[in-house]
Coordinates of C-alpha atoms in Angstrom, one line a residue:
X555 CA -8.6 -42.4 -8.8
X556 CA -6.5 -42.7 -11.9
X557 CA -5.6 -40.1 -14.5
X558 CA -8.2 -41.4 -16.9
X559 CA -11.1 -40.7 -14.5
X560 CA -9.6 -37.3 -13.8
X561 CA -10.1 -36.4 -17.5
X562 CA -13.8 -37.0 -17.1
X563 CA -14.3 -35.1 -14.0
X564 CA -12.8 -31.8 -12.8
X565 CA -11.4 -32.4 -9.3
X566 CA -9.7 -29.0 -9.0
X567 CA -12.2 -27.7 -6.5
X568 CA -12.6 -30.9 -4.5
X569 CA -11.3 -30.9 -0.9
X570 CA -9.8 -33.6 1.3
X571 CA -10.5 -34.1 5.0
X572 CA -8.0 -31.9 6.9
X573 CA -6.8 -34.8 9.1
X574 CA -6.1 -36.9 6.0
X575 CA -4.2 -34.0 4.4
X576 CA -1.9 -34.0 7.5
X577 CA -1.3 -37.7 7.3
X578 CA -0.1 -37.6 3.7
X579 CA 1.4 -34.1 3.1
X580 CA 3.3 -31.2 4.5
X581 CA 2.3 -27.6 3.8
X582 CA 4.8 -24.9 2.8
X583 CA 3.6 -21.3 3.1
X584 CA 4.8 -17.9 2.1
X585 CA 3.0 -14.7 3.1
X586 CA 3.1 -11.4 1.1
X587 CA 1.6 -8.5 3.0
X588 CA 1.1 -5.1 1.5
X589 CA 0.9 -2.2 3.9
X590 CA -0.3 1.2 2.8
X591 CA 1.6 4.0 4.6
X592 CA -0.4 6.8 6.1
X593 CA 1.7 9.6 4.6
X594 CA 0.0 12.8 3.6
X595 CA 1.0 12.5 0.0
X596 CA 1.7 9.8 -2.5
X597 CA 5.0 8.0 -2.8
X598 CA 6.2 9.8 -6.0
X599 CA 4.0 12.9 -6.2
X600 CA 2.2 15.6 -4.2
X601 CA -1.4 14.3 -4.5
X602 CA -3.1 13.5 -1.2
X603 CA -2.8 9.9 -0.1
X604 CA -6.1 10.1 1.9
X605 CA -8.5 7.2 1.8
X606 CA -11.7 7.6 -0.2
X607 CA -12.8 10.8 -2.0
X608 CA -14.8 11.0 -5.2
X609 CA -13.3 8.8 -7.9
X610 CA -10.3 10.2 -9.7
X611 CA -10.0 13.4 -7.6
X612 CA -6.8 12.5 -5.7
X613 CA -4.7 12.4 -8.8
X614 CA -2.0 14.3 -10.7
X615 CA 0.0 13.8 -13.9
X616 CA 2.4 11.3 -12.2
X617 CA -0.2 9.0 -10.7
X618 CA -2.2 9.2 -14.0
X619 CA 0.9 8.2 -16.0
X620 CA 0.8 11.2 -18.2
X621 CA 3.7 11.7 -20.6
X622 CA 6.5 13.8 -19.2
X623 CA 5.5 13.4 -15.6
X624 CA 8.5 12.6 -13.4
X625 CA 8.4 10.9 -10.0
X626 CA 10.0 12.4 -6.8
X627 CA 10.5 10.2 -3.8
X628 CA 8.5 10.8 -0.6
X629 CA 11.2 11.1 2.1
X630 CA 8.7 10.1 4.9
X631 CA 7.8 7.0 2.9
X632 CA 11.5 6.0 2.9
X633 CA 11.8 6.8 6.6
X634 CA 8.8 4.7 7.5
X635 CA 10.0 1.8 5.3
X636 CA 13.2 1.8 7.3
X637 CA 11.2 2.0 10.6
X638 CA 9.2 -1.1 9.5
X639 CA 12.4 -2.9 8.5
X640 CA 14.0 -2.2 11.9
X641 CA 11.0 -3.3 13.8
X642 CA 11.1 -6.6 11.8
X643 CA 14.7 -7.1 12.8
X644 CA 15.8 -6.6 9.2
X645 CA 19.1 -5.4 7.9
X646 CA 18.8 -2.0 6.3
X647 CA 20.5 -1.6 2.9
X648 CA 22.7 1.5 2.8
X649 CA 22.1 1.6 -0.9
X650 CA 18.9 0.4 -2.6
X651 CA 17.2 1.1 -5.9
X652 CA 13.7 1.5 -7.4
X653 CA 12.8 -0.7 -10.4
X654 CA 10.0 -0.8 -13.0
X655 CA 7.7 -3.8 -12.7
X656 CA 6.1 -3.9 -16.1
X657 CA 2.6 -5.2 -16.7
X658 CA -0.4 -4.0 -18.6
X659 CA -3.6 -3.7 -16.6
X660 CA -6.3 -0.9 -16.4
X661 CA -5.5 -0.1 -12.7
X662 CA -1.9 0.8 -13.6
X663 CA -2.0 3.9 -15.7
X664 CA 1.8 4.0 -16.5
X665 CA 1.7 0.3 -17.5
X666 CA 4.4 -0.3 -15.0
X667 CA 4.6 -0.1 -11.2
X668 CA 7.5 1.5 -9.4
X669 CA 8.8 -1.1 -7.0
X670 CA 12.0 -2.5 -5.7
X671 CA 13.4 -5.8 -7.1
X672 CA 16.8 -7.1 -6.4
X673 CA 17.9 -4.2 -4.1
X674 CA 15.2 -3.8 -1.4
X675 CA 15.5 -1.3 1.4
X676 CA 15.2 -4.0 4.2
X677 CA 16.0 -7.7 4.1
X678 CA 16.8 -10.8 6.2
X679 CA 14.6 -10.2 9.3
X680 CA 12.1 -12.1 11.5
X681 CA 9.0 -11.7 13.5
X682 CA 8.2 -13.9 16.6
X683 CA 4.5 -14.6 16.8
X684 CA 2.5 -16.1 19.7
X685 CA 0.0 -18.9 18.9
X686 CA -3.3 -19.5 20.7
X687 CA -1.7 -21.8 23.3
X688 CA 1.2 -19.5 24.0
X689 CA 3.6 -21.2 21.8
X690 CA 6.1 -18.9 20.0
X691 CA 6.8 -19.3 16.3
X692 CA 9.5 -17.4 14.4
X693 CA 8.6 -16.3 10.9
X694 CA 11.6 -15.4 8.8
X695 CA 11.4 -12.3 6.7
X696 CA 12.9 -12.4 3.2
X697 CA 12.5 -8.7 2.5
X698 CA 10.5 -5.5 3.0
X699 CA 10.5 -3.2 0.0
X700 CA 8.9 0.0 -1.1
X701 CA 6.5 0.4 -4.0
X702 CA 3.4 2.3 -5.1
X703 CA -0.1 1.1 -5.0
X704 CA -2.3 0.6 -8.0
X705 CA -5.7 2.1 -8.8
X706 CA -9.0 0.4 -8.0
X707 CA -11.3 -1.4 -10.4
X708 CA -15.1 -1.6 -9.9
X709 CA -16.7 -4.3 -12.0
X710 CA -20.3 -3.9 -13.1
X711 CA -22.9 -6.3 -14.3
X712 CA -21.7 -9.5 -12.7
X713 CA -23.1 -11.4 -9.8
X714 CA -19.9 -11.6 -7.8
X715 CA -18.5 -8.1 -8.2
X716 CA -15.4 -9.6 -9.9
X717 CA -14.2 -9.2 -13.4
X718 CA -15.7 -12.6 -14.4
X719 CA -19.2 -12.1 -15.8
X720 CA -18.9 -8.3 -15.6
X721 CA -20.1 -6.2 -18.5
X722 CA -18.0 -3.1 -17.7
X723 CA -15.3 -1.9 -15.4
X724 CA -14.7 1.5 -13.9
X725 CA -11.2 2.7 -13.0
X726 CA -10.5 4.9 -9.9
X727 CA -6.9 6.2 -9.7
X728 CA -7.2 7.8 -6.3
X729 CA -5.2 5.0 -4.8
X730 CA -2.6 4.9 -7.6
X731 CA 0.7 6.0 -6.2
X732 CA -0.1 5.6 -2.5
X733 CA 3.0 4.4 -0.7
X734 CA 3.2 0.7 -0.1
X735 CA 5.5 -1.6 1.8
X736 CA 5.5 -5.2 0.7
X737 CA 6.7 -7.6 3.4
X738 CA 7.6 -11.0 2.1
X739 CA 8.4 -14.0 4.3
X740 CA 10.8 -16.8 3.6
X741 CA 9.1 -20.2 3.1
X742 CA 7.4 -21.3 6.3
X743 CA 8.1 -25.0 6.7
X744 CA 7.3 -27.5 9.4
X745 CA 4.0 -25.9 10.4
X746 CA 1.9 -29.0 9.8
X747 CA -1.6 -28.7 11.3
X748 CA -0.8 -25.3 12.7
X749 CA -0.2 -23.7 9.3
X750 CA -3.5 -21.9 9.1
X751 CA -3.2 -20.7 12.7
X752 CA 0.4 -19.5 12.1
X753 CA -0.7 -17.5 9.1
X754 CA -3.4 -15.7 11.1
X755 CA -1.1 -15.1 14.0
X756 CA 1.6 -13.7 11.7
X757 CA -0.8 -11.3 10.0
X758 CA -2.2 -10.3 13.4
X759 CA 1.2 -9.6 14.8
X760 CA 2.3 -7.7 11.7
X761 CA -0.9 -5.6 11.9
X762 CA -0.3 -4.8 15.5
X763 CA 3.3 -3.8 14.8
X764 CA 2.6 -1.3 12.0
X765 CA -0.2 0.3 14.0
X766 CA 2.1 0.6 16.9
X767 CA 4.7 2.3 14.7
X768 CA 2.1 4.8 13.6
X769 CA 2.9 4.3 9.9
X770 CA -0.4 2.8 8.9
X771 CA -3.9 2.3 10.2
X772 CA -3.7 -1.3 8.8
X773 CA -7.5 -1.3 8.0
X774 CA -7.9 -4.6 6.2
X775 CA -11.5 -3.7 5.4
X776 CA -10.3 -0.5 3.6
X777 CA -7.5 -2.3 1.8
X778 CA -4.7 -0.4 3.6
X779 CA -3.4 -3.9 4.6
X780 CA -3.8 -6.7 2.1
X781 CA -2.6 -10.3 2.4
X782 CA -1.5 -12.7 -0.4
X783 CA -1.0 -16.2 0.9
X784 CA 1.1 -18.7 -1.1
X785 CA 0.7 -22.4 -0.4
X786 CA 2.1 -25.7 -1.8
X787 CA 2.1 -29.2 -0.5
X788 CA 4.7 -31.9 -0.6
X789 CA 4.7 -35.6 0.3
X790 CA 5.8 -36.3 3.8
X791 CA 9.5 -36.7 4.0
X792 CA 10.2 -34.9 0.7
X793 CA 12.3 -31.8 0.6
X794 CA 11.2 -30.6 -2.9
X795 CA 8.6 -27.8 -3.0
X796 CA 5.3 -28.5 -4.7
X797 CA 3.6 -26.1 -7.2
X798 CA 2.2 -23.1 -5.3
X799 CA -0.9 -21.1 -5.7
X800 CA -1.4 -17.5 -4.4
X801 CA -4.6 -16.4 -2.8
X802 CA -4.8 -12.7 -3.4
X803 CA -6.1 -9.7 -1.4
X804 CA -7.4 -11.4 1.7
X805 CA -9.1 -8.8 3.8
X806 CA -9.6 -10.2 7.3
X807 CA -7.7 -12.2 9.9
X808 CA -10.3 -15.0 9.9
X809 CA -10.1 -15.2 6.1
X810 CA -6.3 -15.6 6.2
X811 CA -6.7 -18.7 8.3
X812 CA -9.6 -20.1 6.2
X813 CA -7.8 -19.5 2.9
X814 CA -4.7 -21.5 4.0
X815 CA -6.8 -24.3 5.4
X816 CA -9.0 -24.6 2.3
X817 CA -6.0 -24.5 -0.1
X818 CA -4.3 -27.3 1.9
X819 CA -7.4 -29.4 1.5
X820 CA -7.9 -28.5 -2.2
X821 CA -4.2 -29.1 -3.1
X822 CA -4.3 -32.5 -1.4
X823 CA -7.5 -33.5 -3.4
X824 CA -5.8 -32.5 -6.6
X825 CA -2.7 -34.5 -5.9
X826 CA -4.4 -37.7 -5.0
X827 CA -6.8 -37.4 -8.0
X828 CA -4.1 -36.9 -10.5
X829 CA -5.0 -33.3 -11.2
X830 CA -2.1 -31.0 -12.1
X831 CA -1.9 -28.0 -9.8
X832 CA -1.5 -24.8 -11.8
X833 CA 0.7 -22.0 -10.6
X834 CA -2.1 -19.4 -10.5
X835 CA -3.7 -16.7 -8.4
X836 CA -6.9 -17.6 -6.5
X837 CA -9.7 -15.4 -5.2
X838 CA -10.9 -15.8 -1.6
X839 CA -14.7 -16.3 -1.3
X840 CA -16.6 -15.3 1.8
X841 CA -17.7 -18.9 2.4
X842 CA -14.1 -19.8 3.2
X843 CA -13.3 -21.3 -0.2
X844 CA -11.1 -19.9 -3.1
X845 CA -11.8 -19.7 -6.8
X846 CA -9.6 -19.7 -9.9
X847 CA -8.0 -16.4 -10.8
X848 CA -5.3 -16.1 -13.6
X849 CA -2.1 -17.9 -14.3
X850 CA 0.7 -16.6 -12.1
X851 CA 3.5 -14.8 -13.8
X852 CA 7.1 -15.5 -13.2
X853 CA 9.6 -12.8 -12.3
X854 CA 10.9 -12.8 -15.9
X855 CA 7.4 -11.9 -17.1
X856 CA 7.6 -8.5 -15.3
X857 CA 10.8 -7.5 -17.1
X858 CA 12.2 -5.7 -14.1
X859 CA 14.8 -3.0 -14.8
X860 CA 16.1 0.0 -12.8
X861 CA 13.9 3.0 -13.0
X862 CA 15.9 5.6 -14.9
X863 CA 13.9 8.5 -13.5
X864 CA 14.8 7.8 -9.8
X865 CA 18.2 7.9 -8.1
X866 CA 19.3 5.2 -5.7
X867 CA 18.0 5.5 -2.1
X868 CA 20.9 6.1 0.3
X869 CA 20.4 5.2 4.0
X870 CA 23.6 6.0 5.9
X871 CA 24.0 4.4 9.3
X872 CA 23.7 7.7 11.2
X873 CA 20.2 8.2 9.7
X874 CA 19.1 4.6 10.4
X875 CA 20.2 4.9 14.0
X876 CA 18.2 8.2 14.3
X877 CA 15.2 6.3 13.1
X878 CA 15.8 3.4 15.4
X879 CA 15.8 5.8 18.3
X880 CA 12.2 6.8 17.5
X881 CA 10.8 3.3 17.6
X882 CA 8.0 3.0 20.1
X883 CA 7.4 0.3 22.7
X884 CA 7.0 -2.9 20.7
X885 CA 3.5 -4.5 20.9
X886 CA 4.8 -7.7 22.7
X887 CA 6.6 -5.6 25.3
X888 CA 3.6 -3.4 25.7
X889 CA 1.3 -6.4 26.1
X890 CA 3.5 -7.8 28.9
X891 CA 3.4 -4.5 30.7
X892 CA -0.3 -4.2 30.4
X893 CA -0.9 -7.7 31.5
X894 CA 1.2 -7.1 34.6
X895 CA -0.6 -3.8 35.3
X896 CA -4.1 -5.3 34.9
X897 CA -3.2 -8.6 36.7
X898 CA -4.5 -10.8 33.9
X899 CA -3.6 -14.5 33.5
X900 CA -1.9 -15.6 30.3
X901 CA -5.0 -17.3 28.9
X902 CA -7.2 -14.2 29.3
X903 CA -4.5 -12.0 27.8
X904 CA -4.2 -14.3 24.7
X905 CA -8.0 -14.2 24.3
X906 CA -8.0 -10.4 24.3
X907 CA -5.2 -10.4 21.7
X908 CA -6.7 -13.1 19.5
X909 CA -10.1 -11.3 19.6
X910 CA -8.4 -8.1 18.4
X911 CA -9.8 -6.4 21.5
X912 CA -6.6 -5.4 23.4
X913 CA -5.9 -2.1 21.6
X914 CA -9.5 -1.1 21.7
X915 CA -9.7 -1.8 25.5
X916 CA -6.5 0.2 26.0
X917 CA -7.8 3.2 24.0
X918 CA -11.1 3.0 26.0
X919 CA -9.2 3.2 29.3
X920 CA -7.1 6.1 28.0
X921 CA -10.4 7.8 27.3
X922 CA -11.2 7.5 31.1
X923 CA -12.9 4.1 31.5
X924 CA -12.0 1.5 34.1
X925 CA -10.0 -1.4 32.5
X926 CA -12.4 -4.1 33.9
X927 CA -15.5 -2.2 32.5
X928 CA -13.8 -1.7 29.2
X929 CA -12.9 -5.4 28.9
X930 CA -16.5 -6.3 29.8
X931 CA -18.0 -4.2 27.1
X932 CA -15.6 -5.1 24.3
X933 CA -15.4 -8.9 24.9
X934 CA -19.1 -9.4 25.7
X935 CA -21.7 -7.1 24.1
X936 CA -19.6 -5.5 21.4
X937 CA -18.0 -8.9 20.4
X938 CA -21.5 -10.2 20.0
X939 CA -22.4 -7.3 17.7
X940 CA -19.3 -7.9 15.7
X941 CA -20.1 -11.5 15.3
X942 CA -23.7 -10.7 14.2
X943 CA -22.4 -8.4 11.6
X944 CA -19.6 -10.8 10.5
X945 CA -16.9 -8.2 11.0
X946 CA -13.8 -7.7 13.1
X947 CA -14.2 -5.8 16.4
X948 CA -12.2 -2.8 15.1
X949 CA -14.6 -2.6 12.1
X950 CA -17.6 -1.8 14.3
X951 CA -18.9 1.7 13.9
X952 CA -18.2 2.8 17.4
X953 CA -15.0 4.3 18.9
X954 CA -13.2 3.6 22.1
X955 CA -14.1 7.1 23.2
X956 CA -17.8 6.4 22.6
X957 CA -17.6 3.2 24.6
X958 CA -15.8 5.1 27.4
X959 CA -18.7 7.6 27.4
X960 CA -21.3 4.8 27.7
X961 CA -19.4 3.4 30.7
X962 CA -19.3 6.9 32.2
X963 CA -23.0 7.3 31.9
X964 CA -23.6 3.9 33.6
X965 CA -21.2 4.8 36.4
X966 CA -23.1 8.1 36.9
X967 CA -26.4 6.2 37.1
X968 CA -27.8 8.0 34.1
X969 CA -28.0 4.7 32.2
X970 CA -28.7 1.1 33.3
X971 CA -26.8 -1.7 31.6
X972 CA -29.9 -2.5 29.5
X973 CA -30.3 1.2 28.4
X974 CA -26.6 1.4 27.7
X975 CA -26.9 -1.5 25.3
X976 CA -29.7 0.3 23.5
X977 CA -27.4 3.4 23.3
X978 CA -24.7 1.3 21.8
X979 CA -27.2 -0.1 19.3
X980 CA -28.1 3.4 18.3
X981 CA -24.4 4.4 17.8
X982 CA -23.8 1.3 15.7
X983 CA -26.9 2.1 13.6
X984 CA -25.4 5.5 12.7
X985 CA -27.9 7.6 14.8
X986 CA -25.1 9.9 16.1
X987 CA -22.8 10.2 19.1
X988 CA -23.7 8.6 22.4
X989 CA -25.3 11.7 24.0
X990 CA -27.3 12.4 20.9
X991 CA -28.6 8.8 20.8
X992 CA -29.5 8.9 24.5
X993 CA -31.4 12.1 24.0
X994 CA -33.2 11.1 20.8
X995 CA -34.2 7.7 22.1
X996 CA -35.1 9.0 25.6
X997 CA -32.9 6.5 27.3
X998 CA -31.7 8.4 30.4
X999 CA -32.7 6.8 33.7
X1000 CA -35.9 8.3 35.3
X1001 CA -35.0 10.3 38.5
X1002 CA -38.5 11.5 39.3
X1003 CA -39.0 10.0 42.8
X1004 CA -42.7 10.6 42.6
X1005 CA -43.1 8.6 39.4
X1006 CA -41.0 5.8 40.6
X1007 CA -42.8 5.7 44.0
X1008 CA -46.1 5.6 42.2
X1009 CA -44.9 2.6 40.1
X1010 CA -43.7 0.8 43.2
X1011 CA -47.0 1.4 45.0
X1012 CA -48.9 0.0 42.0
X1013 CA -46.7 -3.0 41.8
X1014 CA -47.1 -3.8 45.5
X1015 CA -50.8 -3.4 45.3
X1016 CA -51.0 -5.8 42.4
X1017 CA -48.9 -8.5 44.1
X1018 CA -50.2 -8.9 47.7
X1019 CA -49.0 -12.5 47.8
X1020 CA -45.4 -11.3 47.4
X1021 CA -45.8 -8.7 50.1
X1022 CA -47.1 -11.4 52.4
X1023 CA -44.2 -13.7 51.6
X1024 CA -41.7 -10.9 52.2
X1025 CA -43.1 -10.0 55.6
X1026 CA -43.0 -13.7 56.5
X1027 CA -39.2 -13.6 56.1
X1028 CA -38.6 -14.4 52.4
X1029 CA -36.6 -11.4 51.4
X1030 CA -35.7 -12.7 47.9
X1031 CA -39.2 -12.4 46.5
X1032 CA -39.0 -8.7 45.6
X1033 CA -37.5 -9.4 42.2
X1034 CA -41.0 -9.7 40.7
X1035 CA -41.8 -6.2 42.1
X1036 CA -38.6 -4.7 40.7
X1037 CA -39.4 -6.3 37.3
X1038 CA -42.9 -4.8 37.3
X1039 CA -41.6 -1.4 38.2
X1040 CA -38.9 -1.6 35.5
X1041 CA -41.6 -2.6 33.0
X1042 CA -43.8 0.2 34.0
X1043 CA -41.0 2.8 33.6
X1044 CA -39.8 1.1 30.3
X1045 CA -36.6 0.1 32.0
X1046 CA -35.6 3.7 32.8
X1047 CA -35.9 3.5 36.6
X1048 CA -32.7 3.3 38.7
X1049 CA -32.8 -0.3 40.0
X1050 CA -31.0 0.7 43.2
X1051 CA -33.6 3.4 43.8
X1052 CA -36.4 1.0 43.1
X1053 CA -35.0 -1.6 45.6
X1054 CA -34.6 1.1 48.2
X1055 CA -38.2 2.3 47.9
X1056 CA -39.5 -1.3 48.0
X1057 CA -37.5 -2.1 51.2
X1058 CA -38.7 1.2 52.8
X1059 CA -42.4 0.4 52.1
X1060 CA -42.3 -3.3 53.0
X1061 CA -40.4 -2.6 56.3

């Protein structure tokens, strides 16, 4: 449609069929990932950096931006920044500086954020990621720099929980000053139809990496890892970048993929309908769409300048090499080792990784479970529960140690699989630890031979036709008897014991 029609109708939220997008345009992506470090204290002060707490209790003069408060650099924060840079194959700057990023917003008490601008601690790296079909894709890293987190705003009175439509906003400065590493990619070109998949695979690999380094729990649901995805489209064959939009604070792996896909479709619809794409921020919505945020500032708008209160950060080669020596086994090397030890085919290993189940399974085995049993529980029943709740596996309110305990109780014959699932449901519902749930719900398998034998006798007496068929040679008909006994004992009888008693009585 022409520009005149575009004036009469707002096409900015229309979308184009994904296949048609790919026929006409090429996507260009850029990913900015903020990782909160799990240091004990904040980046420039001694307040605790722990997650949660009553609002405005993890604060101090520095994180509140009070006059005269001076920042002091957290050495462990710098060390962990170097560790992330090394793991991302970056060059480590022997000399880097902190800068002030100036903007005025209620969640930033000082009215500026301490960050790094033109002299980051780490730069020029890469991360190789594996896609669903085993293809490897190299994502080039522009920089990884240190900064402090902002506070948190809670918007009241609106329907969406966002600032639009809200009648009031509450400021919580507990998070203000928590150490952050921002990892910025170079433009990702040539991805085509795989752009959304590459975005998800990159964030997945990055999350696995920082967790393996032990520098962050990378809990996207808690905001300790947040993703901003930048996207633009250009006509096929063109080398000029289009206008980009930035979808902010995406908080799940699935959402990363959906946000990139939707923005590709929305950009394409704008371009063909003559709608000018605004350089702006976008908000990800849970239905897989994005909504308009605010105009996106340029670097000049932030008026960066070196922070006069902080000295340069010096990272001599000897110190960097000491840190390099502490790097753990990288996730991709660890996966190859585990795959070999467990004897898994490539496809099954990829499925475990893509489902976010591998680390959970490993931790369950480390707690004493058999790897096959651990895989069965996480990729079957627990994956089903995660899907029902609409969360990632790691967000389920059950720990690998608790799953290992469930498996142990089944192995010991104290729970049947059916009862074990009820125990899992109780743990997920917040009813307590495994043993407490088993006790409170009365789930443990009945071991009273007399009670089970009575139930078997009753079931046999009620089903003479089955007894007759069994004695005539049809040994498979006892399932109905077992079912009747399990029903009578509310599923608490040991199936093996029931089958043994049935066979003894019929023979």
